[in-house]
Short mmCIF file of C-alpha atoms in Angstrom, two decimals:
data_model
loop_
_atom_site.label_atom_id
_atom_site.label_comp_id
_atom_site.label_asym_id
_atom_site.label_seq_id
_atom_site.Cartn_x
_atom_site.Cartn_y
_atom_site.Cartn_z
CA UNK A 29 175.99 124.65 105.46
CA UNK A 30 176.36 123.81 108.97
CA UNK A 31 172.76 125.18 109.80
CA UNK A 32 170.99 122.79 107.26
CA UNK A 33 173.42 119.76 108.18
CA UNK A 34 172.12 120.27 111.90
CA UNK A 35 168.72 120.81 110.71
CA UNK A 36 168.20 117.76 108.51
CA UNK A 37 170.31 116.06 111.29
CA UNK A 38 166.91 117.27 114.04
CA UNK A 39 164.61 116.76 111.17
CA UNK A 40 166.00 112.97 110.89
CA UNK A 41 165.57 112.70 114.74
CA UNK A 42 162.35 114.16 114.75
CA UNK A 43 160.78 111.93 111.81
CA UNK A 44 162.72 108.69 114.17
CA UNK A 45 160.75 109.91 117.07
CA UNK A 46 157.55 110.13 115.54
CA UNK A 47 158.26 106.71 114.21
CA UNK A 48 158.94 105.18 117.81
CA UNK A 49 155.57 107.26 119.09
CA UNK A 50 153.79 105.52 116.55
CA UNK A 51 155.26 102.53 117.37
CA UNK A 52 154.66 103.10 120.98
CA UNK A 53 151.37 104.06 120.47
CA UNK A 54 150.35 100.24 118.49
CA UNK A 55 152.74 98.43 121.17
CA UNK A 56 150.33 99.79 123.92
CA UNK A 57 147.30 99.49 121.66
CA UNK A 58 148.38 95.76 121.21
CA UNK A 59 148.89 96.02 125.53
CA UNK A 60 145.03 97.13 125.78
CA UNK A 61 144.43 94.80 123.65
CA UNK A 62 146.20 91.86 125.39
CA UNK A 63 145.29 93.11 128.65
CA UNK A 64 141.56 92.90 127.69
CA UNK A 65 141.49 89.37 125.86
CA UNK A 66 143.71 88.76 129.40
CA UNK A 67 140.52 90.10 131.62
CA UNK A 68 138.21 88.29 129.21
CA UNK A 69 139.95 84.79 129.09
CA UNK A 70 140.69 85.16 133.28
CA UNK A 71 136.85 85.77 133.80
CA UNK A 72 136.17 82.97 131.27
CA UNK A 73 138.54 80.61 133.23
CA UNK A 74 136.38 81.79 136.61
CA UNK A 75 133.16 80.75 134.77
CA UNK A 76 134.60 77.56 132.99
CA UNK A 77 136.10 76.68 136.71
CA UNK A 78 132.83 76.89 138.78
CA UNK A 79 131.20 75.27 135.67
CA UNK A 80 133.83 72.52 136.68
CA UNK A 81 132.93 72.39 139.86
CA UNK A 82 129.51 72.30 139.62
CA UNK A 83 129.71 69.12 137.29
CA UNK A 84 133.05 67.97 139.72
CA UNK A 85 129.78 68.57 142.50
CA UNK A 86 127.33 67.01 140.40
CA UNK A 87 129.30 64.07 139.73
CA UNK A 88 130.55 63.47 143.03
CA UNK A 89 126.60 63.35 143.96
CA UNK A 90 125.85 61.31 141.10
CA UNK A 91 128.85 58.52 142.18
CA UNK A 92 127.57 58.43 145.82
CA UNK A 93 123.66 58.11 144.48
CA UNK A 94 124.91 54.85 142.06
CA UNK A 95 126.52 53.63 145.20
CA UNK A 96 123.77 53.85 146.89
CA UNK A 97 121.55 52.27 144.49
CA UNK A 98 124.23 49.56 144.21
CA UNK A 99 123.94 48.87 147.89
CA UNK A 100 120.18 49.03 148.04
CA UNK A 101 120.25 46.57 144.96
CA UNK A 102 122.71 44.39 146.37
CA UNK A 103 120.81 44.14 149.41
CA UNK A 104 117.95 42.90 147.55
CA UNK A 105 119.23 40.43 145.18
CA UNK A 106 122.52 38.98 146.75
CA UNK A 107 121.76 35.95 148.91
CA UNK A 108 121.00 36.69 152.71
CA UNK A 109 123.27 34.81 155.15
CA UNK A 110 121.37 33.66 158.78
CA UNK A 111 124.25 32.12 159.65
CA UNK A 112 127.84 31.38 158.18
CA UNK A 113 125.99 27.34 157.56
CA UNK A 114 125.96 26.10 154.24
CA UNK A 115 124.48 22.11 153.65
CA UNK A 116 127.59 20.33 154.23
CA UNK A 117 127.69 22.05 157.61
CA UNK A 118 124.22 21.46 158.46
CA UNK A 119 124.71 17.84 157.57
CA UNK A 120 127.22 17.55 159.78
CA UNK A 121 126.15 19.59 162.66
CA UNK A 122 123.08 16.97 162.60
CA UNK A 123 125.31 14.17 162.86
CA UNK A 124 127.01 15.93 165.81
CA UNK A 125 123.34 16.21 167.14
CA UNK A 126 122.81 12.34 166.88
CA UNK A 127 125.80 11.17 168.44
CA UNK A 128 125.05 13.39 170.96
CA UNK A 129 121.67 11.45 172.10
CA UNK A 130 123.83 8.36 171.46
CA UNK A 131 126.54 9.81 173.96
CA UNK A 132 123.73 11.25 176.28
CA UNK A 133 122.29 8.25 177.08
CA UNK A 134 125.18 5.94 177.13
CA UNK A 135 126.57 7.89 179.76
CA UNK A 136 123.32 8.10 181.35
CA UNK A 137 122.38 4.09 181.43
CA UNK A 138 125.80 3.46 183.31
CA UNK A 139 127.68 -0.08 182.93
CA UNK A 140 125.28 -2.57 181.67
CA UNK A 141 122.07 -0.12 182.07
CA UNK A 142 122.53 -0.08 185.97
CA UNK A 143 120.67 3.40 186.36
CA UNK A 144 117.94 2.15 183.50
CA UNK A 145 114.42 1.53 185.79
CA UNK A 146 113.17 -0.73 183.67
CA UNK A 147 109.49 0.25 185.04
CA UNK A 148 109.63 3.87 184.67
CA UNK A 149 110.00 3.61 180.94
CA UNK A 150 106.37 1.92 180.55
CA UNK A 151 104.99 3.98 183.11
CA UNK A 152 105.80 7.15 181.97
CA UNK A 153 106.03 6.45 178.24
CA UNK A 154 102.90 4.26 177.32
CA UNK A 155 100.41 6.76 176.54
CA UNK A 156 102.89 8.05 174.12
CA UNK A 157 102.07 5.96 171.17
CA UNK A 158 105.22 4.80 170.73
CA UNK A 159 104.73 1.28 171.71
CA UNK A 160 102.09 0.55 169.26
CA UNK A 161 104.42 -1.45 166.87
CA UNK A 162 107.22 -1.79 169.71
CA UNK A 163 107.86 -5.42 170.55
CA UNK A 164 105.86 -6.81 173.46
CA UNK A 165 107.06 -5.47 176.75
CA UNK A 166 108.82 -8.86 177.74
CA UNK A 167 110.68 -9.73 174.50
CA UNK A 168 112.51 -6.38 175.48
CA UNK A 169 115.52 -5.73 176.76
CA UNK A 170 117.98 -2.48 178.09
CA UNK A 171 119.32 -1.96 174.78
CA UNK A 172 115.85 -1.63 173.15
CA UNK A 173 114.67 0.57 176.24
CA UNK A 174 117.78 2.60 175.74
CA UNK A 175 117.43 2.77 172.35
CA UNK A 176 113.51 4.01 172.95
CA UNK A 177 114.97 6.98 175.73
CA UNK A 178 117.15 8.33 172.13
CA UNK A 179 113.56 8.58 170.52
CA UNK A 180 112.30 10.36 173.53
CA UNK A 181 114.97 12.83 173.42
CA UNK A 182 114.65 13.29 170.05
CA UNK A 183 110.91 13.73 170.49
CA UNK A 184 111.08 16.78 173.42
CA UNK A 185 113.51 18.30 171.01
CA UNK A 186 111.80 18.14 167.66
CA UNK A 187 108.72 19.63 169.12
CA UNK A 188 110.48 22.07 171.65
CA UNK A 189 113.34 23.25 168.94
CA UNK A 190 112.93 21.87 165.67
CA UNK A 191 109.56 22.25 164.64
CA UNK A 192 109.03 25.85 165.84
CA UNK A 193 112.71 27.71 164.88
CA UNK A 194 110.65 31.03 163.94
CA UNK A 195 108.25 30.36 167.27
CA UNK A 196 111.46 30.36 169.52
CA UNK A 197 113.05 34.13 168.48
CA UNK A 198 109.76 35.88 166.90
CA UNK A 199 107.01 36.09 169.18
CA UNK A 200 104.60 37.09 166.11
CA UNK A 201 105.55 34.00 164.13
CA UNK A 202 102.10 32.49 163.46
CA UNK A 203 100.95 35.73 161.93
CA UNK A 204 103.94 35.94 160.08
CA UNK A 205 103.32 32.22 158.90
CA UNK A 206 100.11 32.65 157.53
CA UNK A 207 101.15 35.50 155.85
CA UNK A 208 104.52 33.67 154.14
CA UNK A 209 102.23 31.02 153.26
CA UNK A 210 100.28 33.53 151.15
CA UNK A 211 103.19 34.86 149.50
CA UNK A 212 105.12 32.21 148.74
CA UNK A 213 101.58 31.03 146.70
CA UNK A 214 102.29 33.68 144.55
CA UNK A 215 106.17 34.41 144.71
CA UNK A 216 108.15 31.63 146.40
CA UNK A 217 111.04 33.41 146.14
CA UNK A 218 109.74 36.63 147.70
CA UNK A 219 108.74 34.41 150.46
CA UNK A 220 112.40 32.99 150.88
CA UNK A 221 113.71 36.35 151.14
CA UNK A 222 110.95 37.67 153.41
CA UNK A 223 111.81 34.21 155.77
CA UNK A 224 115.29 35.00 155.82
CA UNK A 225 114.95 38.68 156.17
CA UNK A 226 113.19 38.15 159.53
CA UNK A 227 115.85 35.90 160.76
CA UNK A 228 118.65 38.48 160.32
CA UNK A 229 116.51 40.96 161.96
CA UNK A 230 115.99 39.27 164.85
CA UNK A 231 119.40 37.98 164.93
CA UNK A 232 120.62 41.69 165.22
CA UNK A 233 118.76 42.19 168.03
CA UNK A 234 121.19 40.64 170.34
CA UNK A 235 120.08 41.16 173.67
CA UNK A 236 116.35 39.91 172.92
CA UNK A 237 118.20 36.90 170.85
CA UNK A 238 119.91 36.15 173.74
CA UNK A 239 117.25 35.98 176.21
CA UNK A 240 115.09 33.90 173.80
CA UNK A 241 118.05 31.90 173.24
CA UNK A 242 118.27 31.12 177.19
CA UNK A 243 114.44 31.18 177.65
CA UNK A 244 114.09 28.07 174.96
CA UNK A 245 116.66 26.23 175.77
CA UNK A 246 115.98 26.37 179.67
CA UNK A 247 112.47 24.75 178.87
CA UNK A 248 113.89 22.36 176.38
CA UNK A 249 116.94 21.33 179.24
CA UNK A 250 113.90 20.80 182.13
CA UNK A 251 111.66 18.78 180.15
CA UNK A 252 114.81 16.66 179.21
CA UNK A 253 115.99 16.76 182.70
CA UNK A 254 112.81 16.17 183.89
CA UNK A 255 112.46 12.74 181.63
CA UNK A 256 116.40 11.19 181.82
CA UNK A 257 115.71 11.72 185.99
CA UNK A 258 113.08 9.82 185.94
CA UNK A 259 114.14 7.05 184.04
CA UNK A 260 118.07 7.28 185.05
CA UNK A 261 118.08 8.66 189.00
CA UNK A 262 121.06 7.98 189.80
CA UNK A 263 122.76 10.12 187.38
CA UNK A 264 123.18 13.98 186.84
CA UNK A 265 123.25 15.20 182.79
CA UNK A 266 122.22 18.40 183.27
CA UNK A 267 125.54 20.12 181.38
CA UNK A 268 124.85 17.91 178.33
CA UNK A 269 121.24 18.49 178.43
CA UNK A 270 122.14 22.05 178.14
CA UNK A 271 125.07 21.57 176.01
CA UNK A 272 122.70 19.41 173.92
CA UNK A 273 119.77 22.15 173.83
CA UNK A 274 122.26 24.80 172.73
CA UNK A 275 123.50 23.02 170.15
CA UNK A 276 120.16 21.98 168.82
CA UNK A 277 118.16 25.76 169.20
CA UNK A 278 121.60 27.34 167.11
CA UNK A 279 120.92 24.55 164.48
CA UNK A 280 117.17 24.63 164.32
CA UNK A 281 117.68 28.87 163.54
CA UNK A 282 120.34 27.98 161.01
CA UNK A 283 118.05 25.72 159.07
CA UNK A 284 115.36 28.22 159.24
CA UNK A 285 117.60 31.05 157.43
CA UNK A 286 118.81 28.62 154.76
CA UNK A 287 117.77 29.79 150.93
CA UNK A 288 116.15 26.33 150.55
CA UNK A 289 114.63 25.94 154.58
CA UNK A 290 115.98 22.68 155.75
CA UNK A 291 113.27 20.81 158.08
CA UNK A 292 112.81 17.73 159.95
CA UNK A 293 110.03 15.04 158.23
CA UNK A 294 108.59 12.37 160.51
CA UNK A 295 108.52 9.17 159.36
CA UNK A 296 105.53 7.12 159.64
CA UNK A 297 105.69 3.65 162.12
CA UNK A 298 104.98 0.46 160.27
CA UNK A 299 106.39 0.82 156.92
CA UNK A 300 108.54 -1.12 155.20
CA UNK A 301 112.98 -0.43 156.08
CA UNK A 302 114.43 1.57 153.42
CA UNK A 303 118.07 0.87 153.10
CA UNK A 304 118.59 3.49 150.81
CA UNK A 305 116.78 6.24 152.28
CA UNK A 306 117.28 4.87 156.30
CA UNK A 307 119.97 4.19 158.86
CA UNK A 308 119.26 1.54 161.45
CA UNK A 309 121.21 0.39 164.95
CA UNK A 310 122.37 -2.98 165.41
CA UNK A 311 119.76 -5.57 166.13
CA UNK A 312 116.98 -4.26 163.88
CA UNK A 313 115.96 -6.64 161.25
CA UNK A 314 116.50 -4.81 157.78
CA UNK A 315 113.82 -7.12 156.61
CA UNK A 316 111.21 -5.72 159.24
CA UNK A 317 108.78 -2.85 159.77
CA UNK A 318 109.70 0.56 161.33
CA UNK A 319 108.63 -0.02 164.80
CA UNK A 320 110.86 2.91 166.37
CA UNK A 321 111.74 6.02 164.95
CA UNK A 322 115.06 7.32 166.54
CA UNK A 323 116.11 10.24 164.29
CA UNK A 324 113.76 11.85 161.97
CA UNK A 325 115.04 12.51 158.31
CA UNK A 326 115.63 16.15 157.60
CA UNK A 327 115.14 18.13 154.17
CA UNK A 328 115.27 20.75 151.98
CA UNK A 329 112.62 22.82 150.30
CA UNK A 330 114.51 22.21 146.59
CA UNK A 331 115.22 18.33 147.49
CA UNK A 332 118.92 18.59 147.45
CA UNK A 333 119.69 18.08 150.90
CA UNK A 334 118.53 14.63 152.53
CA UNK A 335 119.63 13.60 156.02
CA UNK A 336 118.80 10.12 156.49
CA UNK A 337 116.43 8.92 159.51
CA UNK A 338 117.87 6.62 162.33
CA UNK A 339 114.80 4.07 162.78
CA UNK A 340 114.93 0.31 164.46
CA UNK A 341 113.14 -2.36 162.77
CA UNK A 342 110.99 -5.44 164.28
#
């Protein structure tokens, strides 16, 4: 009895153990299993990862392309800015410009027009034209001789600085005239932004801007000099000559590189005072003819900006 208790006791055991084998055996199967799924998902994740980085790569290179292409277009559709000017500063910096010449030659006259020679103005100044609708020669006085030497000034500086704003920093600017002209026939605003392209490129060439800058305005300050000597000896103006010539080259460049080009217009001698369009000095007679033109009027290309002309009446 005790034989077959211990034998169904090992049998028991035995049929356990085969039991745990087997389940063994599918625990490890299920192992392989994992394992293999494990070594297939890990090598997935390696594939989906450089597939990430790739497209992280691709995207990366795609974000720095649109910003490129945003600068690129930016640069060609924002407005260009010459200078940090807008209208209401070029209005004003005018007005600094003509109270300047006022200044200039106020100082330069002395106390009732003791350094004026008289003489010097007809001699020097009557081949000019600019007598042709003047009052005669003996109905005039210091202040309308004075008054003349402002025109003067203005003259040597309209056709040393304002009239030629490219000519002064672009040594190529008649070819590059004649070839805006052309353009702007067929796409005005091309043109603009071809104009003002050329004035930030020369701009950012300091040192030549620089010399240029001197260069003009030394020739501007000795034909000045040259003229206010003559006519006022006993005086020296040469730091507001200067002073003035600065001033007027900076603002002749900023008018240039304006979207709509701000420019001087001369007004014609011997037309009728225009109160609303004009300014005129004290003794002019509103009711007269324009027989001096002190301060040309300046414009804009779109009409918008009007600075009004300083002109004496007979």
């Amino acid at each position: 009895m005790e034989h077959k208790k211990v034998l169904s006791q090992y049998q028991r055991e035995e049929g356990y153990n085969i039991q745990l084998n087997k389940e063994l055996e599918k625990i490890s199967e299920e192992n392989r299993l994992m394992l293999k799924n494990h070594e297939r998902l890990e090598h997935k994740n390696t594939e989906l990862l450089q597939q990430y980085n790739d497209l992280q790569h691709k995207y990366n290179k795609k974000v720095e392309n649109y910003k490129e292409l945003d600068r690129n277009y930016m640069a060609l559709v924002r407005p260009l800015q010459v200078t940090k000017d807008d209208p209401s500063t070029i209005y004003n910096r005018l007005v600094q410009i003509t109270v300047s010449i006022e200044h200039l030659i106020q100082r330069a006259k002395g106390d009732r027009s003791v350094n004026l020679r008289r003489e010097a103005v007809f001699e020097n100044f009557q081949g000019y034209g600019l007598f042709q609708v003047f009052p005669e020669e003996a109905l005039l006085d210091p202040y309308h001789l004075n008054l003349y030497m402002e025109s003067v000034i203005m003259t040597i500086l309209f056709y040393r600085l304002f009239a030629r704003p490219l000519g002064c920093i672009f040594e190529q600017s008649k070819e590059f005239e004649g070839i805006r002209k052309w353009v702007n026939e067929r796409d005005p605003k091309m043109a603009t932004r071809w104009r003002q392209q050329i004035c930030v490129l020369v701009a950012q060439d300091v040192d030549t801007m620089a010399h240029k800058r001197e260069e003009e305005v030394r020739a501007a300050a000795e034909s000045l000099s040259h003229v206010i000597s003559t006519i006022y000896p006993n005086v020296d103006m040469s730091v507001k000559i200067k002073e003035l010539c600065y001033n007027t080259f900076d603002l002749s460049l900023a008018m240039f590189g304006m979207e709509s080009m701000i420019y001087p217009v001369p007004i014609r001698l011997g037309i009728p005072f225009d109160n609303e369009n004009m300014t005129t000095p004290q003794k002019s007679n509103p009711e007269g003819l324009v027989s001096l033109v002190i301060f040309p009027a300046f414009q804009d290309d779109s009409k918008n900006f009007y600075y009004k002309p300083k002109v004496w009446c007979y």
